């Protein structure tokens, strides 16, 4: 029987007492039914239902496996009997469960082709948020241009998706509730953000809505909170309004509900779930969303990702969500991405035999290791996002900093306080007394548009050779040839640097990159980038 690794609840009754009960263990690889395909998971989203399921508090549909996780992005490795999909297709989609794993068996109707402008991490953040919001607004809420809309839990993943979709579908005014002024700023600051933010801790949302709609109320309400909001929702609703209930965060039983306004306003109150729907329904919803808005996601419709964890940090990911720390999506990357043309490791290792330095990527551990004389001298386990790279470059230019490590340390410290700057002394064979100082700089800074690991060499105190290795962590960018740290002793008699490839387009232009990398650029190293 084929096996894989997956996240399991390591307790006798399969109920987690705390996040520390979530462990990665070897489990059987799922068998395929006639309608399923097998996908190698690259990234998966973390949702509140996962936390409830882990605690035994979520009613599962009968077809759901024990493994957590309902949304993912990855690569088809077994198309089975599908006429639509083939091996190596990059996809994302929904599942009844099982996404917290290396492989997932999923119905062929419940996946879509990954858009080329989005990364796997971004795609893993789409389905539960945007499809739930699309279902509430379009399928059930029947939103139309000119409607006024109220979105509760606006700073949640579903809330942010609903705010933007409502604007995309032509809403005139979008009211969003949240529990702090910072979260209000976040929901109003989206590219297609809320027109009105309401802090439910200090304001009555129904009174605010009526005050801004000339007492007419809103046309559509999307509510994840539940019973404590029901009466105020009825009060804030206009005539013929649709109230869509998606959650019961405040409880399930509402008392002293005034049914009169429901009748006189002709209100439609409907609850909905997504996970328990049929594969056909979810597939149709996916395709409807694809036609309506998928091409705008990541562009006009922001995918706000709060943090990206390695799946080995699944306990931390669950703790982050349980503490309500996130403004946006939490995603786990399981490190099972494939290397493509352009990874350059073999070529780089062949080019630097004189130094006995060997670079290798460990897909299981999700790290890059640099070895010298067979001994591990550096392990790069973190990433710097493209956003972080641009910020660092601006920091260098603004501060006229000559030391890249100073700038990176400053930026990483501003990012999340866990900046890492690792300095190592390497003694290349045959160089005599010469030493090369290798700095491995890694940190995770906000949105993972294109993860980057940056390396550079510094000879004595003068900036020498810049090497920006674009590692494909979750296929967020092509891995471009790099890791050429030392070629021959004579290189170190002069200052040599590799020009940085500016712009995402050039980074994907592998032929141009290969051509540039093949040149020896004999120029004075710049004082700043």
XYZ file of C-alpha atoms in Angstrom:
529
model
C 0.000 0.000 0.000
C 1.298 3.429 -0.970
C 1.884 5.779 1.935
C 2.226 9.509 2.494
C 2.572 11.981 5.321
C -0.425 13.805 6.724
C -1.457 15.768 9.793
C -3.224 13.515 12.288
C -4.792 14.094 15.694
C -2.505 12.086 17.914
C -4.945 11.141 20.672
C -6.793 7.872 21.412
C -10.202 9.329 20.522
C -9.040 11.505 17.588
C -10.056 14.655 19.448
C -7.424 17.329 20.009
C -7.154 18.711 23.517
C -4.773 21.368 22.214
C -2.976 22.243 18.997
C 0.045 20.242 20.201
C -1.957 17.074 19.502
C -1.640 17.746 15.773
C 1.253 15.644 14.443
C 2.638 14.721 11.023
C 2.692 10.957 10.624
C 2.858 8.345 7.878
C -0.612 7.344 6.706
C -2.036 5.378 3.764
C -2.281 7.275 0.496
C -5.950 7.716 -0.434
C -7.468 5.324 -2.956
C -9.286 6.871 -5.906
C -12.913 6.361 -6.815
C -13.955 6.468 -10.471
C -14.721 10.199 -10.321
C -11.615 11.321 -8.426
C -8.116 12.483 -9.317
C -5.025 12.422 -7.092
C -3.399 15.781 -6.373
C -0.011 16.391 -4.790
C -0.731 19.169 -2.304
C 1.526 22.220 -2.413
C -0.414 24.441 -0.003
C -3.625 24.326 1.999
C -5.786 26.869 3.769
C -6.559 26.855 7.483
C -10.176 27.503 8.427
C -12.108 27.825 11.653
C -14.006 24.667 10.867
C -10.666 22.827 11.033
C -10.218 23.965 14.634
C -13.760 22.875 15.490
C -13.323 19.528 13.739
C -10.065 18.889 15.597
C -11.969 19.373 18.872
C -14.801 17.087 17.776
C -17.232 19.998 17.563
C -17.975 20.038 13.824
C -20.563 17.742 12.215
C -18.859 16.097 9.252
C -20.561 15.138 6.004
C -20.581 11.357 5.560
C -18.009 11.383 2.757
C -15.448 13.420 4.728
C -12.200 11.676 5.762
C -10.744 12.111 9.240
C -7.875 14.243 7.937
C -8.466 17.973 8.289
C -8.462 20.518 5.459
C -11.030 21.490 2.857
C -9.125 23.741 0.428
C -5.824 23.266 -1.319
C -3.639 23.940 -4.309
C -1.367 21.451 -6.015
C -0.467 19.319 -9.015
C -2.371 16.387 -10.529
C -0.276 13.213 -10.263
C -2.951 10.679 -11.242
C -5.736 11.749 -13.590
C -7.456 8.372 -13.205
C -10.428 8.220 -15.591
C -10.837 11.973 -15.991
C -11.098 13.285 -19.525
C -10.601 16.870 -18.374
C -7.438 16.574 -16.292
C -4.004 15.171 -16.990
C -0.818 14.585 -15.028
C 1.113 17.773 -14.147
C -1.962 20.027 -14.391
C -1.741 22.716 -11.714
C -5.050 23.000 -9.906
C -6.791 24.302 -6.809
C -10.114 23.466 -5.296
C -12.405 22.231 -2.562
C -12.550 18.932 -0.711
C -14.714 17.325 1.933
C -11.500 16.891 3.910
C -7.974 15.541 3.600
C -6.040 18.648 2.501
C -3.629 18.528 5.471
C -1.567 15.929 3.635
C 0.967 15.284 0.885
C -1.722 13.878 -1.433
C -5.457 14.317 -1.659
C -8.109 12.394 -3.587
C -10.650 14.879 -4.849
C -13.634 14.763 -7.153
C -12.693 15.983 -10.619
C -15.631 18.438 -10.525
C -14.295 20.185 -7.412
C -11.066 21.590 -8.848
C -10.181 24.404 -11.219
C -7.065 25.147 -13.215
C -4.636 27.384 -11.311
C -4.501 30.848 -12.878
C -1.017 31.658 -14.142
C -0.973 35.024 -12.364
C -1.515 33.429 -8.952
C 0.820 31.341 -6.800
C -0.097 28.050 -5.152
C -0.171 29.740 -1.745
C -2.587 32.349 -3.086
C -4.796 29.719 -4.715
C -4.965 27.786 -1.453
C -6.547 30.899 0.057
C -9.344 31.279 -2.506
C -12.019 28.640 -2.175
C -13.471 28.755 1.322
C -13.355 32.549 1.445
C -14.377 33.568 -2.032
C -16.740 30.709 -2.822
C -18.558 31.076 0.489
C -18.862 34.820 -0.141
C -19.954 34.290 -3.745
C -22.573 31.761 -2.698
C -23.936 34.089 0.000
C -24.038 37.198 -2.174
C -24.901 35.845 -5.603
C -26.554 32.433 -5.322
C -28.561 33.084 -2.141
C -28.438 36.856 -1.662
C -29.246 37.563 -5.333
C -27.185 40.749 -5.203
C -27.685 43.246 -8.014
C -26.103 46.531 -9.021
C -27.129 49.380 -6.749
C -27.835 47.229 -3.682
C -26.677 48.210 -0.209
C -24.928 45.394 1.643
C -23.966 44.680 5.267
C -21.089 42.247 5.908
C -20.414 41.025 9.433
C -16.988 39.813 10.610
C -15.577 42.020 7.896
C -11.924 41.408 8.804
C -12.252 37.633 8.507
C -11.247 35.866 5.312
C -14.857 35.381 4.200
C -15.694 38.921 5.263
C -12.927 40.509 3.199
C -13.870 38.396 0.196
C -17.548 39.335 0.581
C -16.760 43.057 0.868
C -14.784 43.048 -2.352
C -17.171 40.804 -4.257
C -20.100 43.000 -3.249
C -18.298 45.999 -4.723
C -17.333 43.957 -7.790
C -20.978 42.966 -8.301
C -22.056 46.615 -8.230
C -23.114 47.304 -4.634
C -23.651 50.991 -3.954
C -22.720 50.967 -0.274
C -20.965 48.214 1.662
C -21.126 48.309 5.462
C -18.668 46.082 7.334
C -18.458 45.330 11.042
C -15.238 44.520 12.886
C -13.972 44.560 16.464
C -11.219 47.175 16.389
C -10.340 50.419 14.674
C -7.310 48.711 13.104
C -9.561 46.090 11.533
C -11.940 48.812 10.357
C -9.009 50.488 8.631
C -8.102 47.136 7.065
C -11.542 46.482 5.574
C -11.842 50.032 4.272
C -8.301 49.912 2.901
C -8.916 47.013 0.538
C -8.653 47.854 -3.191
C -12.433 47.482 -3.357
C -13.028 48.074 0.325
C -16.005 48.802 2.540
C -17.538 52.238 2.122
C -18.526 52.281 5.810
C -16.787 50.580 8.728
C -18.597 49.899 12.002
C -16.781 48.975 15.221
C -19.304 46.683 16.885
C -17.629 47.192 20.271
C -18.418 50.909 20.318
C -21.265 51.314 17.799
C -24.692 49.753 17.140
C -24.464 48.498 13.580
C -28.215 48.651 12.908
C -28.397 52.296 13.965
C -25.352 53.152 11.836
C -26.843 51.415 8.795
C -30.180 53.179 9.147
C -28.477 56.522 9.666
C -26.581 56.195 6.380
C -29.496 54.810 4.330
C -32.202 57.323 5.291
C -33.803 54.594 7.462
C -34.333 52.378 4.425
C -31.921 49.635 5.513
C -29.783 47.350 3.393
C -30.716 44.855 0.707
C -28.360 41.995 1.583
C -26.848 40.954 4.931
C -24.155 38.301 5.265
C -23.770 37.160 8.871
C -21.256 34.720 10.401
C -22.016 35.675 14.024
C -25.446 34.174 14.692
C -28.099 34.610 17.356
C -26.792 37.742 19.076
C -27.081 39.699 15.818
C -30.444 38.404 14.623
C -32.723 41.144 15.963
C -30.362 43.927 14.931
C -30.052 42.313 11.475
C -33.830 42.359 11.128
C -33.850 46.011 12.167
C -31.065 46.929 9.691
C -32.708 45.094 6.784
C -34.736 46.962 4.191
C -37.862 45.749 2.456
C -37.457 42.483 0.541
C -33.948 42.138 1.999
C -32.106 38.827 2.037
C -30.315 37.803 5.247
C -27.820 34.974 4.752
C -26.657 33.157 7.891
C -23.291 31.415 7.550
C -22.163 30.880 11.139
C -23.111 30.699 14.791
C -20.073 32.202 16.514
C -22.276 33.777 19.209
C -24.544 30.778 19.680
C -27.341 28.864 18.002
C -30.459 29.762 19.980
C -31.998 33.211 19.594
C -34.580 34.367 22.135
C -37.293 37.024 21.955
C -37.173 37.434 18.202
C -39.720 39.927 16.864
C -41.194 38.162 13.847
C -43.393 41.123 12.889
C -40.731 42.963 10.834
C -39.865 39.716 9.067
C -43.429 39.592 7.766
C -43.993 43.274 7.097
C -40.604 43.798 5.434
C -41.018 40.550 3.454
C -37.570 39.406 4.603
C -35.927 36.236 3.396
C -33.695 34.628 6.054
C -31.736 31.624 4.850
C -28.914 29.645 6.354
C -26.306 27.902 4.263
C -23.274 25.676 4.416
C -20.835 24.739 1.685
C -18.973 21.652 2.872
C -22.074 19.472 3.094
C -23.180 20.293 -0.466
C -22.851 17.707 -3.211
C -19.792 17.523 -5.428
C -21.955 18.618 -8.342
C -23.188 21.698 -6.455
C -19.683 22.677 -5.391
C -18.379 22.111 -8.901
C -21.103 24.282 -10.389
C -20.368 26.968 -7.786
C -16.663 26.850 -8.662
C -17.387 27.294 -12.342
C -19.896 30.066 -11.677
C -17.293 31.904 -9.617
C -14.668 31.289 -12.296
C -16.835 33.034 -14.848
C -17.884 35.847 -12.508
C -14.689 36.891 -10.771
C -11.712 34.494 -10.791
C -9.712 36.539 -13.294
C -9.952 39.530 -10.930
C -8.636 37.684 -7.869
C -5.131 38.823 -7.053
C -5.694 41.959 -9.101
C -8.763 44.092 -8.369
C -9.852 41.580 -5.720
C -7.153 41.328 -3.098
C -6.134 38.003 -1.589
C -5.049 39.171 1.834
C -2.898 36.507 3.447
C -2.102 37.104 7.092
C 0.655 34.516 7.404
C 2.148 31.447 5.753
C 3.360 28.573 7.913
C 5.256 25.441 7.046
C 2.876 22.549 7.622
C 5.298 21.400 10.311
C 4.103 24.499 12.178
C 0.458 23.445 11.962
C 0.057 23.877 15.736
C 1.204 27.499 15.473
C -1.162 28.076 12.554
C -4.095 26.781 14.604
C -3.038 28.847 17.622
C -2.879 31.959 15.439
C -6.446 31.430 14.237
C -7.741 30.483 17.688
C -6.345 33.739 19.079
C -8.123 35.726 16.339
C -4.791 37.303 15.458
C -5.324 37.155 11.730
C -6.595 39.820 9.393
C -6.882 37.705 6.284
C -6.062 34.120 5.428
C -3.751 31.649 7.145
C -2.075 29.230 4.722
C 0.240 26.268 5.260
C 2.844 25.260 2.702
C 3.732 21.599 2.887
C 6.952 21.895 0.879
C 5.962 19.404 -1.801
C 6.523 21.738 -4.731
C 8.295 20.399 -7.802
C 11.531 21.741 -9.187
C 11.408 22.857 -12.776
C 13.885 23.899 -15.411
C 15.845 26.765 -13.984
C 16.514 25.386 -10.533
C 20.194 25.403 -11.453
C 21.392 23.251 -8.543
C 23.116 20.634 -10.679
C 24.712 23.264 -12.880
C 25.797 25.306 -9.891
C 27.285 22.310 -8.107
C 29.184 21.329 -11.254
C 30.526 24.867 -11.613
C 32.072 25.096 -8.170
C 33.860 21.782 -7.542
C 37.048 23.582 -6.521
C 35.401 24.764 -3.353
C 33.728 21.491 -2.387
C 30.521 23.452 -1.818
C 27.349 21.565 -2.606
C 23.796 22.929 -2.588
C 20.763 20.708 -2.261
C 17.048 21.137 -1.718
C 15.309 18.897 0.803
C 11.658 18.694 -0.221
C 10.734 16.790 2.913
C 12.248 19.324 5.270
C 11.419 22.264 2.977
C 14.894 23.763 3.257
C 17.971 24.387 1.154
C 21.237 23.123 2.594
C 24.693 24.312 1.655
C 27.434 21.776 2.327
C 31.203 22.133 2.261
C 33.372 19.022 2.249
C 30.243 17.016 3.026
C 29.450 19.048 6.150
C 26.323 21.185 6.367
C 27.417 24.776 6.810
C 24.143 26.573 6.168
C 20.463 25.730 6.239
C 18.041 28.177 4.691
C 14.616 27.522 6.097
C 12.861 30.850 5.705
C 11.856 33.033 2.807
C 11.763 36.667 1.875
C 8.769 37.675 -0.183
C 8.908 39.823 -3.279
C 7.241 42.571 -1.278
C 10.067 42.330 1.223
C 12.679 42.394 -1.547
C 11.280 45.613 -2.976
C 11.082 47.172 0.453
C 14.710 46.251 1.121
C 15.795 47.748 -2.151
C 13.982 50.986 -1.348
C 15.549 50.978 2.099
C 19.013 50.659 0.597
C 18.452 53.508 -1.832
C 16.862 55.742 0.768
C 19.444 55.159 3.474
C 22.438 54.746 1.126
C 23.359 51.650 3.094
C 26.472 49.921 1.784
C 25.895 46.742 3.743
C 23.040 44.599 2.498
C 22.919 42.733 5.806
C 22.243 45.978 7.708
C 19.304 46.779 5.453
C 17.928 43.260 5.587
C 18.246 43.122 9.340
C 16.410 46.426 9.671
C 13.625 45.407 7.311
C 13.201 41.952 8.817
C 13.000 43.521 12.228
C 10.222 45.783 10.985
C 8.490 42.846 9.313
C 7.619 40.704 12.296
C 10.443 41.022 14.740
C 12.012 37.680 13.909
C 14.612 38.709 11.388
C 17.432 36.263 10.902
C 20.885 37.146 9.639
C 23.252 34.208 9.677
C 26.949 34.864 9.004
C 29.260 31.965 8.232
C 32.991 31.763 7.551
C 33.767 29.364 4.713
C 37.303 28.279 3.850
C 37.352 27.371 0.130
C 39.942 24.792 -0.842
C 42.978 26.125 -2.716
C 42.403 29.767 -1.842
C 45.077 29.993 0.821
C 44.295 32.510 3.507
C 41.398 34.004 1.629
C 38.021 33.639 3.295
C 34.556 34.312 1.977
C 31.875 35.507 4.312
C 28.525 34.004 3.357
C 25.388 35.667 4.679
C 22.193 33.634 4.572
C 19.318 35.995 5.090
C 15.833 34.722 5.576
C 12.538 35.964 6.869
C 8.883 35.828 6.010
C 7.371 39.228 5.372
C 3.638 39.478 4.807
C 2.153 38.528 1.459
C 4.072 35.672 -0.225
C 3.759 36.858 -3.828
C 7.110 35.447 -4.887
C 9.206 33.883 -2.194
C 12.904 34.586 -2.414
C 15.956 33.470 -0.561
C 18.738 36.017 -0.896
C 22.405 35.131 -0.589
C 25.415 37.249 -1.100
C 29.144 36.996 -0.601
C 31.212 39.642 1.039
C 35.010 39.529 0.669
C 36.573 40.982 3.795
C 34.678 44.258 4.380
C 33.898 45.145 0.789
C 30.781 44.106 -1.020
C 31.800 41.632 -3.672
C 29.441 39.175 -5.266
C 25.663 39.499 -5.164
C 23.740 36.302 -5.622
C 19.962 36.409 -5.531
C 18.721 32.866 -5.684
C 15.103 32.721 -6.618
C 14.027 29.473 -5.047
C 10.737 27.949 -6.005
C 9.309 27.271 -2.579
C 5.680 26.712 -3.493
C 6.052 27.330 -7.214
C 5.599 31.005 -6.399
C 8.303 31.808 -8.912
C 10.621 29.926 -11.157
C 13.818 28.865 -9.513
C 16.556 30.603 -11.445
C 20.154 29.434 -11.716
C 22.254 30.728 -8.880
C 24.251 29.393 -5.948
C 27.458 30.093 -7.865
C 29.420 31.230 -4.858
C 33.007 30.547 -5.962
C 34.247 29.660 -9.425
C 38.015 29.965 -9.223
C 40.638 31.660 -7.075
C 41.299 34.376 -9.632
C 37.711 35.623 -9.327
C 38.539 36.845 -5.872
C 41.364 39.074 -7.150
C 38.806 41.500 -8.423
C 35.334 42.591 -7.476
C 32.743 40.643 -9.430
C 29.038 40.873 -9.078
C 26.022 39.375 -10.766
C 23.483 41.909 -11.887
C 20.139 41.711 -10.217
C 17.345 40.759 -12.609
C 14.798 43.532 -12.205
C 11.139 42.828 -12.699
C 9.012 39.729 -12.502
C 8.936 39.336 -16.288
C 12.708 38.967 -16.457
C 12.653 36.474 -13.645
C 10.412 34.266 -15.706
C 12.570 34.769 -18.803
C 14.858 31.835 -18.137
C 16.747 32.021 -21.432
C 17.670 35.645 -20.821
C 18.696 34.838 -17.273
C 20.838 31.907 -18.379
C 22.529 34.161 -20.921
C 23.323 36.821 -18.330
C 24.475 34.309 -15.786
C 26.893 32.854 -18.311
C 28.711 36.159 -18.554
C 31.443 37.263 -16.205
C 30.459 40.789 -15.328
C 33.690 42.626 -14.535
C 32.316 45.827 -13.074
C 32.663 47.720 -9.852
C 30.083 46.571 -7.355
C 27.448 49.243 -6.762
C 27.185 50.991 -3.430
C 23.462 50.302 -3.459
C 21.041 48.344 -5.562
